C-alpha cells in the first residue's frame, strides 16, 4: 500500500504552460450592473422616437389637408354638375316656348281638339316635370323683374301700376326666370290721387263744421 505523505494537499491538475491564476475560477459579474454604453443607446432610442412622432404628426396634417381638399372638390363638382344640368334644361325648354305659345293660342280659340290636344297636353306635362312653371295673371301688380310691359294706358279703377292683360305668359324654372311675362299695364289717371285727397280733406272739414254747429245749437251738456 502506498502511504500518504503527511502535510501535503492534493491540488487540481494544471495544464502545462498555464499560470496558477488560470486555475482559479473567475468572479461572476455583479447583478444589476449596467453594461457600458447603455445610456447612449437610450438617448438614441428617445431621439428616434421623437423623429417618428414628428413624422407621424406631419403625415396626419397632410392627410387631413388632402381630405379637406377632396371634400371641397366633390362639393364643387356636384355644384357644377347641377348648374350644367339646369342650364341644359333651361336651354331646351327655351326652345320649346314658341311651341307652348302656339298651344296656348290654339286652346284660346278652341282649336285644341283630337290627337293634337293629346300631344299638346303630353308636351305640357313633360315640360312641367322638367320644372317649367308658367306665371302672369291679370290684375297683379306690375313687377319689372318678371314682367315686360308692351302696352301702357291709364285707368281710373287702379291705384298702382297693374297688369291688365297678359299678352304672353312668363316662364320660370325654380327661381330662375327664362322669359318674363309680356303684359299690358295701366296706371292711375294723372290727378286722380290729387282729386281723391282733396275730396277726403273736404269731407274732414265738413265733419268738423258739423260738430261745431251741433255744439253751438245746444248739443249734449257736460254733466
Tab-separated table of C-alpha atoms in Angstrom:
chain	number	residue	atom	x	y	z
A	1	UNK	CA	0.000	0.000	0.000
A	2	UNK	CA	1.096	3.491	-0.705
A	3	UNK	CA	1.419	5.709	2.252
A	4	UNK	CA	0.236	9.330	2.030
A	5	UNK	CA	2.870	11.876	2.885
A	6	UNK	CA	1.601	13.982	5.724
A	7	UNK	CA	1.434	17.835	5.263
A	8	UNK	CA	0.638	17.864	1.554
A	9	UNK	CA	-2.831	18.523	-0.007
A	10	UNK	CA	-3.874	17.473	-3.424
A	11	UNK	CA	-4.105	20.299	-5.985
A	12	UNK	CA	-6.020	20.223	-9.223
A	13	UNK	CA	-4.093	19.393	-12.275
A	14	UNK	CA	-2.879	22.497	-14.100
A	15	UNK	CA	-2.222	22.205	-17.811
A	16	UNK	CA	1.312	22.765	-18.814
A	17	UNK	CA	2.109	26.372	-19.742
A	18	UNK	CA	-0.793	27.748	-17.700
A	19	UNK	CA	-0.286	30.060	-14.795
A	20	UNK	CA	-1.758	29.350	-11.424
A	21	UNK	CA	-4.231	32.213	-11.814
A	22	UNK	CA	-5.858	30.416	-14.707
A	23	UNK	CA	-6.830	27.629	-12.474
A	24	UNK	CA	-8.865	29.927	-10.210
A	25	UNK	CA	-12.491	30.484	-11.221
A	26	UNK	CA	-13.344	33.968	-12.435
A	27	UNK	CA	-15.714	36.045	-10.344
A	28	UNK	CA	-19.232	36.386	-11.764
A	29	UNK	CA	-20.320	39.922	-12.690
A	30	UNK	CA	-22.339	41.705	-10.067
A	31	UNK	CA	-26.081	41.652	-10.505
A	32	UNK	CA	-27.674	44.973	-11.621
A	33	UNK	CA	-24.554	46.392	-13.113
A	34	UNK	CA	-25.395	48.063	-16.465
A	35	UNK	CA	-23.079	47.354	-19.334
A	36	UNK	CA	-21.086	50.302	-20.524
A	37	UNK	CA	-22.811	52.274	-23.331
A	38	UNK	CA	-26.471	51.543	-22.355
A	39	UNK	CA	-27.090	55.238	-21.526
A	40	UNK	CA	-26.098	56.305	-25.019
A	41	UNK	CA	-28.399	53.655	-26.511
A	42	UNK	CA	-31.367	55.006	-24.509
A	43	UNK	CA	-30.725	58.552	-25.711
A	44	UNK	CA	-30.558	57.361	-29.302
A	45	UNK	CA	-33.863	55.474	-28.949
A	46	UNK	CA	-35.608	58.539	-27.482
A	47	UNK	CA	-34.298	60.679	-30.343
A	48	UNK	CA	-35.554	58.167	-32.892
A	49	UNK	CA	-38.953	58.020	-31.178
A	50	UNK	CA	-39.233	61.818	-31.316
A	51	UNK	CA	-38.411	61.765	-35.019
A	52	UNK	CA	-41.057	59.122	-35.644
A	53	UNK	CA	-43.665	61.112	-33.717
A	54	UNK	CA	-42.806	64.290	-35.632
A	55	UNK	CA	-43.069	62.467	-38.948
A	56	UNK	CA	-46.408	60.928	-37.891
A	57	UNK	CA	-47.817	64.345	-36.970
A	58	UNK	CA	-46.698	65.788	-40.296
A	59	UNK	CA	-48.275	62.934	-42.236
A	60	UNK	CA	-51.500	63.291	-40.212
A	61	UNK	CA	-51.701	67.000	-41.058
A	62	UNK	CA	-51.043	66.229	-44.725
A	63	UNK	CA	-53.778	63.595	-44.711
A	64	UNK	CA	-56.291	65.969	-43.119
A	65	UNK	CA	-55.463	68.666	-45.661
A	66	UNK	CA	-55.854	66.236	-48.551
A	67	UNK	CA	-59.178	65.012	-47.159
A	68	UNK	CA	-60.473	68.594	-46.850
A	69	UNK	CA	-59.363	69.381	-50.408
A	70	UNK	CA	-61.085	66.249	-51.669
A	71	UNK	CA	-64.329	67.151	-49.905
A	72	UNK	CA	-64.204	70.652	-51.395
A	73	UNK	CA	-63.531	69.143	-54.804
A	74	UNK	CA	-66.518	66.815	-54.500
A	75	UNK	CA	-68.824	69.676	-53.478
A	76	UNK	CA	-67.543	71.838	-56.339
A	77	UNK	CA	-68.030	69.046	-58.862
A	78	UNK	CA	-71.546	68.353	-57.583
A	79	UNK	CA	-72.424	72.057	-57.715
A	80	UNK	CA	-71.050	72.351	-61.262
A	81	UNK	CA	-72.941	69.233	-62.302
A	82	UNK	CA	-76.226	70.660	-61.021
A	83	UNK	CA	-75.531	74.010	-62.686
A	84	UNK	CA	-74.745	72.393	-66.034
A	85	UNK	CA	-77.912	70.313	-65.807
A	86	UNK	CA	-80.043	73.380	-65.045
A	87	UNK	CA	-78.521	75.304	-67.948
A	88	UNK	CA	-79.113	72.403	-70.347
A	89	UNK	CA	-82.744	72.032	-69.224
A	90	UNK	CA	-83.306	75.803	-69.456
A	91	UNK	CA	-81.888	75.910	-72.982
A	92	UNK	CA	-84.103	73.018	-74.076
A	93	UNK	CA	-87.264	74.494	-72.585
A	94	UNK	CA	-86.466	77.927	-74.024
A	95	UNK	CA	-86.539	76.387	-77.478
A	96	UNK	CA	-89.959	74.886	-76.692
A	97	UNK	CA	-91.570	78.159	-75.568
A	98	UNK	CA	-92.810	79.137	-79.057
A	99	UNK	CA	-94.495	75.729	-79.334
A	100	UNK	CA	-96.142	76.217	-75.939
A	101	UNK	CA	-97.314	79.671	-77.053
A	102	UNK	CA	-98.936	78.131	-80.147
A	103	UNK	CA	-100.636	75.538	-77.948
A	104	UNK	CA	-101.967	78.283	-75.690
A	105	UNK	CA	-103.374	80.284	-78.624
A	106	UNK	CA	-104.963	77.174	-80.087
A	107	UNK	CA	-106.600	76.465	-76.722
A	108	UNK	CA	-107.964	80.030	-76.526
A	109	UNK	CA	-109.524	79.711	-79.979
A	110	UNK	CA	-110.981	76.260	-79.301
A	111	UNK	CA	-108.720	74.579	-81.862
A	112	UNK	CA	-107.084	72.184	-79.400
A	113	UNK	CA	-109.045	69.046	-80.281
A	114	UNK	CA	-108.472	65.446	-81.274
A	115	UNK	CA	-104.999	63.982	-81.460
A	116	UNK	CA	-103.413	67.418	-81.445
A	117	UNK	CA	-104.909	68.034	-77.980
A	118	UNK	CA	-103.452	64.788	-76.627
A	119	UNK	CA	-99.980	65.583	-77.994
A	120	UNK	CA	-100.130	69.144	-76.664
A	121	UNK	CA	-101.149	68.050	-73.184
A	122	UNK	CA	-98.393	65.421	-73.141
A	123	UNK	CA	-95.818	68.043	-74.098
A	124	UNK	CA	-97.035	70.393	-71.366
A	125	UNK	CA	-96.867	67.571	-68.824
A	126	UNK	CA	-93.276	66.736	-69.755
A	127	UNK	CA	-92.283	70.412	-69.546
A	128	UNK	CA	-93.876	70.681	-66.097
A	129	UNK	CA	-91.986	67.578	-64.908
A	130	UNK	CA	-88.755	69.233	-66.019
A	131	UNK	CA	-89.553	72.151	-63.704
A	132	UNK	CA	-91.131	74.650	-66.113
A	133	UNK	CA	-93.645	76.932	-64.404
A	134	UNK	CA	-95.938	79.455	-66.071
A	135	UNK	CA	-96.726	82.784	-64.415
A	136	UNK	CA	-98.502	86.035	-65.162
A	137	UNK	CA	-102.120	86.910	-64.290
A	138	UNK	CA	-104.362	89.848	-64.981
A	139	UNK	CA	-104.801	92.205	-62.064
A	140	UNK	CA	-101.462	91.542	-60.372
A	141	UNK	CA	-99.128	94.472	-59.649
A	142	UNK	CA	-96.524	95.176	-62.310
A	143	UNK	CA	-93.060	93.907	-61.343
A	144	UNK	CA	-90.288	94.914	-63.770
A	145	UNK	CA	-88.169	91.941	-62.670
A	146	UNK	CA	-90.676	89.402	-64.006
A	147	UNK	CA	-92.913	91.482	-66.321
A	148	UNK	CA	-92.215	93.162	-69.632
A	149	UNK	CA	-94.653	95.970	-70.451
A	150	UNK	CA	-95.569	96.074	-74.145
A	151	UNK	CA	-98.614	98.334	-73.823
A	152	UNK	CA	-99.370	101.216	-71.498
A	153	UNK	CA	-102.574	103.031	-70.569
A	154	UNK	CA	-104.361	104.841	-67.744
A	155	UNK	CA	-107.334	103.565	-65.806
A	156	UNK	CA	-109.467	105.210	-63.110
A	157	UNK	CA	-110.007	101.991	-61.140
A	158	UNK	CA	-106.350	101.179	-60.347
A	159	UNK	CA	-104.273	102.593	-57.521
A	160	UNK	CA	-100.883	101.358	-58.794
A	161	UNK	CA	-99.307	100.151	-61.999
A	162	UNK	CA	-101.240	96.965	-62.738
A	163	UNK	CA	-101.115	94.210	-65.365
A	164	UNK	CA	-104.460	94.474	-67.143
A	165	UNK	CA	-103.747	91.960	-69.935
A	166	UNK	CA	-101.315	89.062	-70.408
A	167	UNK	CA	-100.047	89.112	-73.976
A	168	UNK	CA	-97.603	86.237	-73.448
A	169	UNK	CA	-97.226	84.239	-70.217
A	170	UNK	CA	-93.891	84.154	-68.477
A	171	UNK	CA	-91.951	81.017	-67.629
A	172	UNK	CA	-89.506	80.154	-64.889
A	173	UNK	CA	-87.517	77.171	-63.642
A	174	UNK	CA	-87.319	77.297	-59.882
A	175	UNK	CA	-86.220	80.838	-59.048
A	176	UNK	CA	-84.738	81.432	-62.498
A	177	UNK	CA	-86.875	83.364	-64.979
A	178	UNK	CA	-86.279	82.170	-68.534
A	179	UNK	CA	-88.834	84.552	-70.073
A	180	UNK	CA	-90.675	87.464	-68.467
A	181	UNK	CA	-94.428	87.762	-68.845
A	182	UNK	CA	-95.280	90.226	-71.621
A	183	UNK	CA	-98.171	92.340	-70.426
A	184	UNK	CA	-100.249	95.458	-70.948
A	185	UNK	CA	-100.196	97.751	-67.941
A	186	UNK	CA	-102.416	100.519	-66.696
A	187	UNK	CA	-101.525	103.331	-64.335
A	188	UNK	CA	-103.795	105.561	-62.246
A	189	UNK	CA	-105.015	108.584	-64.192
A	190	UNK	CA	-102.921	111.717	-63.608
A	191	UNK	CA	-104.526	113.893	-60.948
A	192	UNK	CA	-106.839	111.149	-59.689
A	193	UNK	CA	-104.957	110.840	-56.428
A	194	UNK	CA	-104.935	114.616	-56.002
A	195	UNK	CA	-108.707	114.832	-56.538
A	196	UNK	CA	-109.214	111.942	-54.099
A	197	UNK	CA	-107.041	113.627	-51.481
A	198	UNK	CA	-108.878	116.911	-51.899
A	199	UNK	CA	-112.224	115.130	-51.522
A	200	UNK	CA	-111.040	113.494	-48.316
A	201	UNK	CA	-109.937	116.863	-46.947
A	202	UNK	CA	-113.320	118.445	-47.815
A	203	UNK	CA	-115.117	115.570	-46.077
A	204	UNK	CA	-112.988	116.037	-42.979
A	205	UNK	CA	-113.669	119.765	-42.915
A	206	UNK	CA	-117.399	119.142	-43.314
A	207	UNK	CA	-117.364	116.755	-40.353
A	208	UNK	CA	-115.559	119.310	-38.220
A	209	UNK	CA	-118.035	122.037	-39.221
A	210	UNK	CA	-120.995	119.804	-38.418
A	211	UNK	CA	-119.613	119.024	-34.990
A	212	UNK	CA	-119.144	122.729	-34.274
A	213	UNK	CA	-122.730	123.512	-35.326
A	214	UNK	CA	-124.106	120.817	-33.043
A	215	UNK	CA	-122.183	122.258	-30.118
A	216	UNK	CA	-123.443	125.800	-30.774
A	217	UNK	CA	-127.068	124.646	-31.184
A	218	UNK	CA	-127.230	123.107	-27.742
A	219	UNK	CA	-125.600	119.777	-28.014
A	220	UNK	CA	-125.285	117.435	-25.062
A	221	UNK	CA	-124.192	119.357	-21.988
A	222	UNK	CA	-121.362	118.180	-19.809
A	223	UNK	CA	-122.715	116.603	-16.636
